[in-house]
C-alpha positions in Angstrom: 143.3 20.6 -106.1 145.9 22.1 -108.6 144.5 23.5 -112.0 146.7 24.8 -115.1 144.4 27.2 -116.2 142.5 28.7 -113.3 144.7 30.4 -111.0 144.0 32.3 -107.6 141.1 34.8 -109.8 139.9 32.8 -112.4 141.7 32.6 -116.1 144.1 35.3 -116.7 146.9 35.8 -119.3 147.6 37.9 -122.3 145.2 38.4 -125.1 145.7 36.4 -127.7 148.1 34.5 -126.3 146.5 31.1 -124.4 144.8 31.1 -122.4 143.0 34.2 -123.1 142.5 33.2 -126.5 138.9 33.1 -128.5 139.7 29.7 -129.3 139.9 29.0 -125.5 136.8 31.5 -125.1 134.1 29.0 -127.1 135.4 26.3 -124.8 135.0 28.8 -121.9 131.2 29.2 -122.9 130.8 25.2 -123.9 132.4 24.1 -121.0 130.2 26.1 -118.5 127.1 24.9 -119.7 127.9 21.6 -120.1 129.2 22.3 -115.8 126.7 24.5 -114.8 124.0 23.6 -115.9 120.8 23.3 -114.1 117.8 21.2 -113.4 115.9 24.6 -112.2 113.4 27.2 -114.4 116.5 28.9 -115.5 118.6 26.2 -115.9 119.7 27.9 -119.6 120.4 31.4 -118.2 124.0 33.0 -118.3 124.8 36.3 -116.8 128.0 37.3 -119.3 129.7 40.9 -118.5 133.0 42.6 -119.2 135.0 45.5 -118.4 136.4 48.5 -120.9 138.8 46.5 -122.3 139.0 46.6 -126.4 140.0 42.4 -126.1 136.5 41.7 -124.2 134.5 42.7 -127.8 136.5 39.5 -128.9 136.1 37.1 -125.8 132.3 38.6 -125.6 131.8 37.4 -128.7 133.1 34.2 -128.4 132.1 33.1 -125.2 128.4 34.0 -125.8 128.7 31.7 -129.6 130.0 28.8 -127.2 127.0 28.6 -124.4 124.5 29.4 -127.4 125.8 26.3 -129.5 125.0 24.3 -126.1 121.6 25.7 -125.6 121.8 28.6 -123.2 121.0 31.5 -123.0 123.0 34.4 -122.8 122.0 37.9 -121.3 124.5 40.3 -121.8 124.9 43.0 -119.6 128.2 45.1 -121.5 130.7 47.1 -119.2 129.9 46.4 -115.5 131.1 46.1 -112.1 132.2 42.0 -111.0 130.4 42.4 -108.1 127.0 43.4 -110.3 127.9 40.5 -112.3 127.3 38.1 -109.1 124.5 40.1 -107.8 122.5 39.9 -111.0 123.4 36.3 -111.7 122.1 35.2 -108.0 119.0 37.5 -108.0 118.1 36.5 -111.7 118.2 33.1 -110.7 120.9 32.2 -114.0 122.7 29.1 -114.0 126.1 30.9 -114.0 127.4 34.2 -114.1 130.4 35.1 -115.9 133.0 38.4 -116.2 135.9 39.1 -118.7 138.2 40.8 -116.5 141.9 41.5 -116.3 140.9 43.5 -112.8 143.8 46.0 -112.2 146.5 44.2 -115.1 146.7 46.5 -118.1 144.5 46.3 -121.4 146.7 44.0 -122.7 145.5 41.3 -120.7 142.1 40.1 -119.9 140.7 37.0 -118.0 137.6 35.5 -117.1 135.7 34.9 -113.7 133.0 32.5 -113.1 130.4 32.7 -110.7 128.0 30.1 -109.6 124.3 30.7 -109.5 124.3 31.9 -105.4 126.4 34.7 -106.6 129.9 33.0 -105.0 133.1 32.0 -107.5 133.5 28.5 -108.0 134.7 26.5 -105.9 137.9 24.5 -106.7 137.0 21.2 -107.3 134.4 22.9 -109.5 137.2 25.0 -111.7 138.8 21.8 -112.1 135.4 19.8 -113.6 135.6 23.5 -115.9 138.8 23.1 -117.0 139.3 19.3 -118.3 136.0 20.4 -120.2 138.1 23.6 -121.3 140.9 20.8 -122.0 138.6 18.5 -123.9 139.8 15.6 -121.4 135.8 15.2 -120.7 133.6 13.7 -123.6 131.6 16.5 -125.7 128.9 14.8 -126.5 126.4 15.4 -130.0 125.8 18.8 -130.8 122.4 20.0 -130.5 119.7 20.2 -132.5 119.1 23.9 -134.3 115.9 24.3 -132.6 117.7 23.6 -129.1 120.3 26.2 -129.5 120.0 28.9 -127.7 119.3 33.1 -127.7 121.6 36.2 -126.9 120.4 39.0 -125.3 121.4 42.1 -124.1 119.6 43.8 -120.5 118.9 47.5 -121.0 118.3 47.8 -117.3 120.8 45.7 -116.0 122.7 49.2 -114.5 119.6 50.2 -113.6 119.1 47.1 -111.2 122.7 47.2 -109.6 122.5 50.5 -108.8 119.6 50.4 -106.8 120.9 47.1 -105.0 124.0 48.9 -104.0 122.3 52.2 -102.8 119.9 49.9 -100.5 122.8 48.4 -98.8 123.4 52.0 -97.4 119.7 52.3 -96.6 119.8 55.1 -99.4 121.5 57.3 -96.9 121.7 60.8 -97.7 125.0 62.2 -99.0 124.7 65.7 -99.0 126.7 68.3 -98.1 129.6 65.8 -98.9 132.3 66.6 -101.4 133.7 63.2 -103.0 136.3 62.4 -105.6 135.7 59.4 -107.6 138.2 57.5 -109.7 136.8 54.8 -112.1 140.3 54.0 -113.8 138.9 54.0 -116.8 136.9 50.9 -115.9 133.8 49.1 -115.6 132.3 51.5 -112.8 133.0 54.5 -115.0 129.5 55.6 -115.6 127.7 53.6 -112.7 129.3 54.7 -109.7 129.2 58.3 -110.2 125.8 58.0 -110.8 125.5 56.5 -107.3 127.0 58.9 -105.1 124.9 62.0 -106.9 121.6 59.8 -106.9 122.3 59.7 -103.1 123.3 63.9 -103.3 127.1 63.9 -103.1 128.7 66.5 -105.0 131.2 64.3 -107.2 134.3 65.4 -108.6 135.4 62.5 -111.4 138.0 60.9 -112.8 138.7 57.8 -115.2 135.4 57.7 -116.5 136.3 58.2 -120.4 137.3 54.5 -121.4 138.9 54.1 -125.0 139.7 50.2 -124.6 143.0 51.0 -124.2 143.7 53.2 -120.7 142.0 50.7 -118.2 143.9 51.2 -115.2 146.6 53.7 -116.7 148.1 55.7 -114.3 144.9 56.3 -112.6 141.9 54.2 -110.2 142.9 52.0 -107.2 146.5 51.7 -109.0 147.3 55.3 -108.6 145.2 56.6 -105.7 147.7 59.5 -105.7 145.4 60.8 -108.0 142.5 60.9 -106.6 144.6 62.6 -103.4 145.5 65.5 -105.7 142.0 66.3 -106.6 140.9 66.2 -102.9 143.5 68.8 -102.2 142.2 70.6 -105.4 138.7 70.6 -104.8 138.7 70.5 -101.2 136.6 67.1 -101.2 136.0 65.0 -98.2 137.4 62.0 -99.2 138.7 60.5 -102.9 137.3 56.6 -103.9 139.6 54.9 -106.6 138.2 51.8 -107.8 140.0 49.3 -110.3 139.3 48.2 -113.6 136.4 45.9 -112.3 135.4 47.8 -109.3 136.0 44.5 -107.5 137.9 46.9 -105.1 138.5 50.2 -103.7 141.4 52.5 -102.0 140.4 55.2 -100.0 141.8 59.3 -99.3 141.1 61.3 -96.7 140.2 65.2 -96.9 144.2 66.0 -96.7 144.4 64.0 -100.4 146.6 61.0 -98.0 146.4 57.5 -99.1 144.6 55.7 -96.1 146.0 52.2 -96.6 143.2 48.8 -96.6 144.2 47.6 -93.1 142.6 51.1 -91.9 139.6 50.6 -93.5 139.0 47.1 -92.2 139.7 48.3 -88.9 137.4 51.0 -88.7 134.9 48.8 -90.3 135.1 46.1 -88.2 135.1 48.5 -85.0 131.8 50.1 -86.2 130.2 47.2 -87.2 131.4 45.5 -83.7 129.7 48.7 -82.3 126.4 48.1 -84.2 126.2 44.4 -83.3 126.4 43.1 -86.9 130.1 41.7 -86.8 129.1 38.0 -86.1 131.6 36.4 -83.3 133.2 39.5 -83.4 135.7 38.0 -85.9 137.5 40.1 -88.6 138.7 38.0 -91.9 141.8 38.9 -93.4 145.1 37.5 -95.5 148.4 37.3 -94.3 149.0 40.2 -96.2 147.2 42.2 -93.7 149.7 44.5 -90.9 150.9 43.7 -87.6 149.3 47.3 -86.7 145.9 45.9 -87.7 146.1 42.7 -85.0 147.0 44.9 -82.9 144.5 47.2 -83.1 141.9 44.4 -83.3 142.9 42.9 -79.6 142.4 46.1 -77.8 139.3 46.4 -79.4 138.2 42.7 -78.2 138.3 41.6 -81.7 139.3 38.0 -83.3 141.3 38.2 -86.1 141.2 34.8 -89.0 144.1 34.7 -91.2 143.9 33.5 -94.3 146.2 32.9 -97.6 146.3 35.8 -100.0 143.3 36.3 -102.3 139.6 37.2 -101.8 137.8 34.4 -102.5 140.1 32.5 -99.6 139.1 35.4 -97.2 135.1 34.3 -98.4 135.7 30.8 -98.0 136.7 31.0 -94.1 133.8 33.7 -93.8 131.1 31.5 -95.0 132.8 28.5 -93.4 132.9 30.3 -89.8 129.9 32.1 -90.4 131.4 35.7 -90.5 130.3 39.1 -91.7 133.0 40.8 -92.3 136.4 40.2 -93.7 138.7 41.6 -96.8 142.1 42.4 -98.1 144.6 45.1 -97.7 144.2 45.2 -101.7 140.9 46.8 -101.2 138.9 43.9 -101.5 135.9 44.4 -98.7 133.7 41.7 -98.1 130.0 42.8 -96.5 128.6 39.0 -96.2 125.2 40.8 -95.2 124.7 42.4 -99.0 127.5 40.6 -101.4 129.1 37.2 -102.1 132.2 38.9 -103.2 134.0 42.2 -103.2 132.9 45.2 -103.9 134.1 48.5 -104.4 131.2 50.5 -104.7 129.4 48.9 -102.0 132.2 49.4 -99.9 132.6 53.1 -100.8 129.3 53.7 -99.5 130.1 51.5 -95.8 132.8 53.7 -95.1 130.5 57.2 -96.2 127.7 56.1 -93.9 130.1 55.3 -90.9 131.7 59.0 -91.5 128.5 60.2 -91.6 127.0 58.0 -88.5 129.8 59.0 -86.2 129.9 62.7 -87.5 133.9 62.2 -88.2 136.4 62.3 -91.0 138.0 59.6 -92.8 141.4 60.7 -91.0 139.8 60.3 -87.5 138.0 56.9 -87.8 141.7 55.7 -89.5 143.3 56.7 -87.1 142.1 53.9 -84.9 145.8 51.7 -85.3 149.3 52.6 -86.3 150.7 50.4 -88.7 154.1 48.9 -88.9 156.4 50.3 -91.4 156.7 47.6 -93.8 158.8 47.2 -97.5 157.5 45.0 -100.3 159.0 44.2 -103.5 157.5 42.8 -106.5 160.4 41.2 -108.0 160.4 39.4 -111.9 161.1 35.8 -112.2 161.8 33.7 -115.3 160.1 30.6 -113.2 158.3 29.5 -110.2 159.8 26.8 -108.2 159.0 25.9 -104.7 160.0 28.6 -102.3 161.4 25.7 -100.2 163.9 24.4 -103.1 165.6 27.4 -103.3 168.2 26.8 -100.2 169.9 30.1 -100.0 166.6 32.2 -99.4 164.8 29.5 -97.5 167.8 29.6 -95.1 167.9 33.6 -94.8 164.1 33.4 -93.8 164.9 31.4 -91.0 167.7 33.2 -89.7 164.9 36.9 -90.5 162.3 34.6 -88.3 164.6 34.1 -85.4 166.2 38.0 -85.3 162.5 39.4 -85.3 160.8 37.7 -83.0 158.0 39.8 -82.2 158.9 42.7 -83.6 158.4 42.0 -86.9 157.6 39.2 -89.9 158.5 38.7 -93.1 156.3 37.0 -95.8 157.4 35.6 -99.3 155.0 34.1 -101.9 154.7 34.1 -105.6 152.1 36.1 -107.6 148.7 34.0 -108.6 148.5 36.1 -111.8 151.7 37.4 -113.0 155.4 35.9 -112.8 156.6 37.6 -110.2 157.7 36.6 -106.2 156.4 39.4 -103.8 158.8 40.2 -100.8 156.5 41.8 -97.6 158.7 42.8 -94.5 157.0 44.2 -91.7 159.2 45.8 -88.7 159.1 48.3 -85.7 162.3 49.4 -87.4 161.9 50.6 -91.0 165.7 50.3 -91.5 165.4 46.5 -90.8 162.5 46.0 -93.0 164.1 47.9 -95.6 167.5 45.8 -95.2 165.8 42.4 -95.3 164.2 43.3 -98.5 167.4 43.5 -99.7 168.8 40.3 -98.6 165.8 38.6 -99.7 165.8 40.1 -103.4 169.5 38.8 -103.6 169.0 35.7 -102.9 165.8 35.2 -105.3 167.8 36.6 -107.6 170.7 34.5 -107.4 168.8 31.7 -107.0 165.4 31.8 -110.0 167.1 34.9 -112.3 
């Protein structure tokens, strides 16, 4: 079911432009109560959050006026990870939980997630029932009464609560004698997760964590894990954790300040957990996006692997459909079904510290369970989005790439769910191939959209 203002991570544009407009906002908030609604003892509860973005003062503002004027209540919970926004909306028992959220886009744009009350993102048949409300193609209704509006509040311990959620995940496992780097981006984990890691006795070296409303994801966090590398080297640290502007997700160095890409991570994870008995059918999650190296890797280790499209809350879809525990994105985006209904950075951060610490071995060993192939990918501008299989000159050079790989290699074209642009993935034994492919491919998409 297609939607015009919901695309594959909620509403998302540039502020002040529609949809991400405070106009749109007060629908936002009228349209979820009217939606969400429940017949339960906290049928008039809203979880609302936000990241460090200067715009979310604004959609704040207006969001909270909207689900008032329709008689919930709003508890606002100011700068905080997504994935606390979904933990606190399911444990709280709210009717809905909500985040304003560009994730890792720049402060000038922001967006807006929606989260049922079990903690998951709507489904789409539900975004769509959001939307014609947004839309005002579904009847309003009377306003209410004055004494049937409802209050706004804001949670003093609402950090508080997360924090102790996500550290009991890890079974509080002791951190010491570990050195970590940790980059917030400037985001909405910059004071809650190094809190975290030094609760649980890391020594933390930081980074990102002095928002201005303007530097979210700035040449720094999951963006720019180079960073985070640097200060590894610097401080000699064990391992650097670069989280993006909701903390939705997380990218990983090891203690030589290297990049250690997401595949890695789900590998390791999914070994260990295989190991441990807790990866149901013994079935790993992940999007097409995901390497050759990691299939691979997964079918000597007597591993399944599900493929899904590109997005998280497709890779938590097949999970809860197939009844798996693990799953996630190359991205970053790590889904532990045992503790979280979506991803999460933090939470991840600490998986991957208590498997170093269980198996006594660096990040660097435990990645270096599967080689990937070298792979290209271009993010190319587009001034439109027509079907991929309309444009004949490209759709006939993937065809001809599909026949001259064969099993060496794969190519994978698809538009971006959030920005105008067509990302170009080639993945080859040969890096010269990959790299030539790209080329081709950009041509023709430029020739053919501009």
């Amino acid at each position: 079911m297609s939607t015009r203002l919901f695309g594959t991570d909620g509403i998302r544009g540039r502020v002040n432009e529609f949809p991400i407009t405070a106009e749109v906002a007060l629908r936002v908030g009228k349209a979820v109560a009217r939606v969400l609604r429940s017949s339960g003892p906290n049928r008039n509860r809203v979880l609302l959050g936000k990241d460090t973005r200067i715009s979310g003062y604004m959609l704040e503002t207006a969001m909270t006026s909207g689900l008032v004027s329709m008689g919930m209540d709003v508890f606002m919970v100011g700068p905080m990870p997504t994935p606390g926004v979904a933990h606190l909306t399911k444990s709280m028992g709210a009717a809905a939980g909500i985040m304003i959220t560009a994730s890792h886009n720049p402060y000038e744009d922001n967006g807006i997630k929606i989260f049922g009350p079990d903690g998951y993102k709507l489904s789409d048949e539900l975004e769509a029932i959001v939307e014609r409300h947004i839309l005002g193609e579904e009847p309003e209704g009377a306003p209410l009464p004055p004494r049937q509006i409802g209050k706004a509040h804001r949670i003093e311990d609402a950090r508080g609560r997360y924090i102790e959620f996500a550290k009991h995940t890890a079974d509080n496992i002791s951190l010491h004698g570990l050195k970590v780097v940790v980059d917030c981006g400037h985001g909405a984990a910059y004071f809650i997760a190094p809190l975290i890691f030094k609760e649980l006795g890391a020594e933390v070296v930081t980074a990102g964590i002095s928002p201005d409303g303007t530097n979210i994801n700035d040449g720094c966090g999951a963006l720019h894990p180079e960073n985070a590398g640097e200060l590894v080297r610097r401080h000699g640290a064990d391992l650097g954790i670069s989280f993006d502007g909701d903390a939705d997700r997380v990218i990983f160095t090891d203690s030589n300040g290297q990049v250690v890409s997401g595949d890695r991570i789900l590998a390791l994870s999914a070994i260990a957990m295989k190991e441990q008995g807790r990866l149901k059918h013994d079935t790993l999650v992940c999007t097409t996006m995901s390497n050759l190296g990691l299939h691979e890797a997964m079918r000597k280790q007597g591993i399944k692997v599900e493929t899904t499209a590109v997005g998280d809350r497709h890779v938590i879809e097949a999970m809860r459909k197939g009844g798996y525990t693990f799953g996630g994105e190359n991205s970053g985006h790590l889904i532990f079904s045992e503790h979280a209904t979506t991803g999460d950075g933090i939470l991840s951060a600490l998986q991957v510290l208590r498997m170093m610490r269980e198996k006594n071995a660096t990040l660097a060993t435990l990645a270096s369970i599967m080689q990937e192939y070298p792979n290209q990918l271009a993010n190319i501008p587009v001034t439109d989005k027509p079907p991929i299989e309309n444009l004949p000159k490209l759709t006939k050079l993937m065809k001809q790439a599909t026949k001259e790989f064969g099993a060496d290699g794969r190519h994978l074209i698809r538009y971006s769910g959030t920005e105008k642009k067509i990302r170009v993935l080639v993945e080859h034994r040969e890096i010269e191939s990959a790299r030539l492919w790209v080329s081709k491919f950009a041509a023709a998409i430029r020739e053919e959209i501009g």
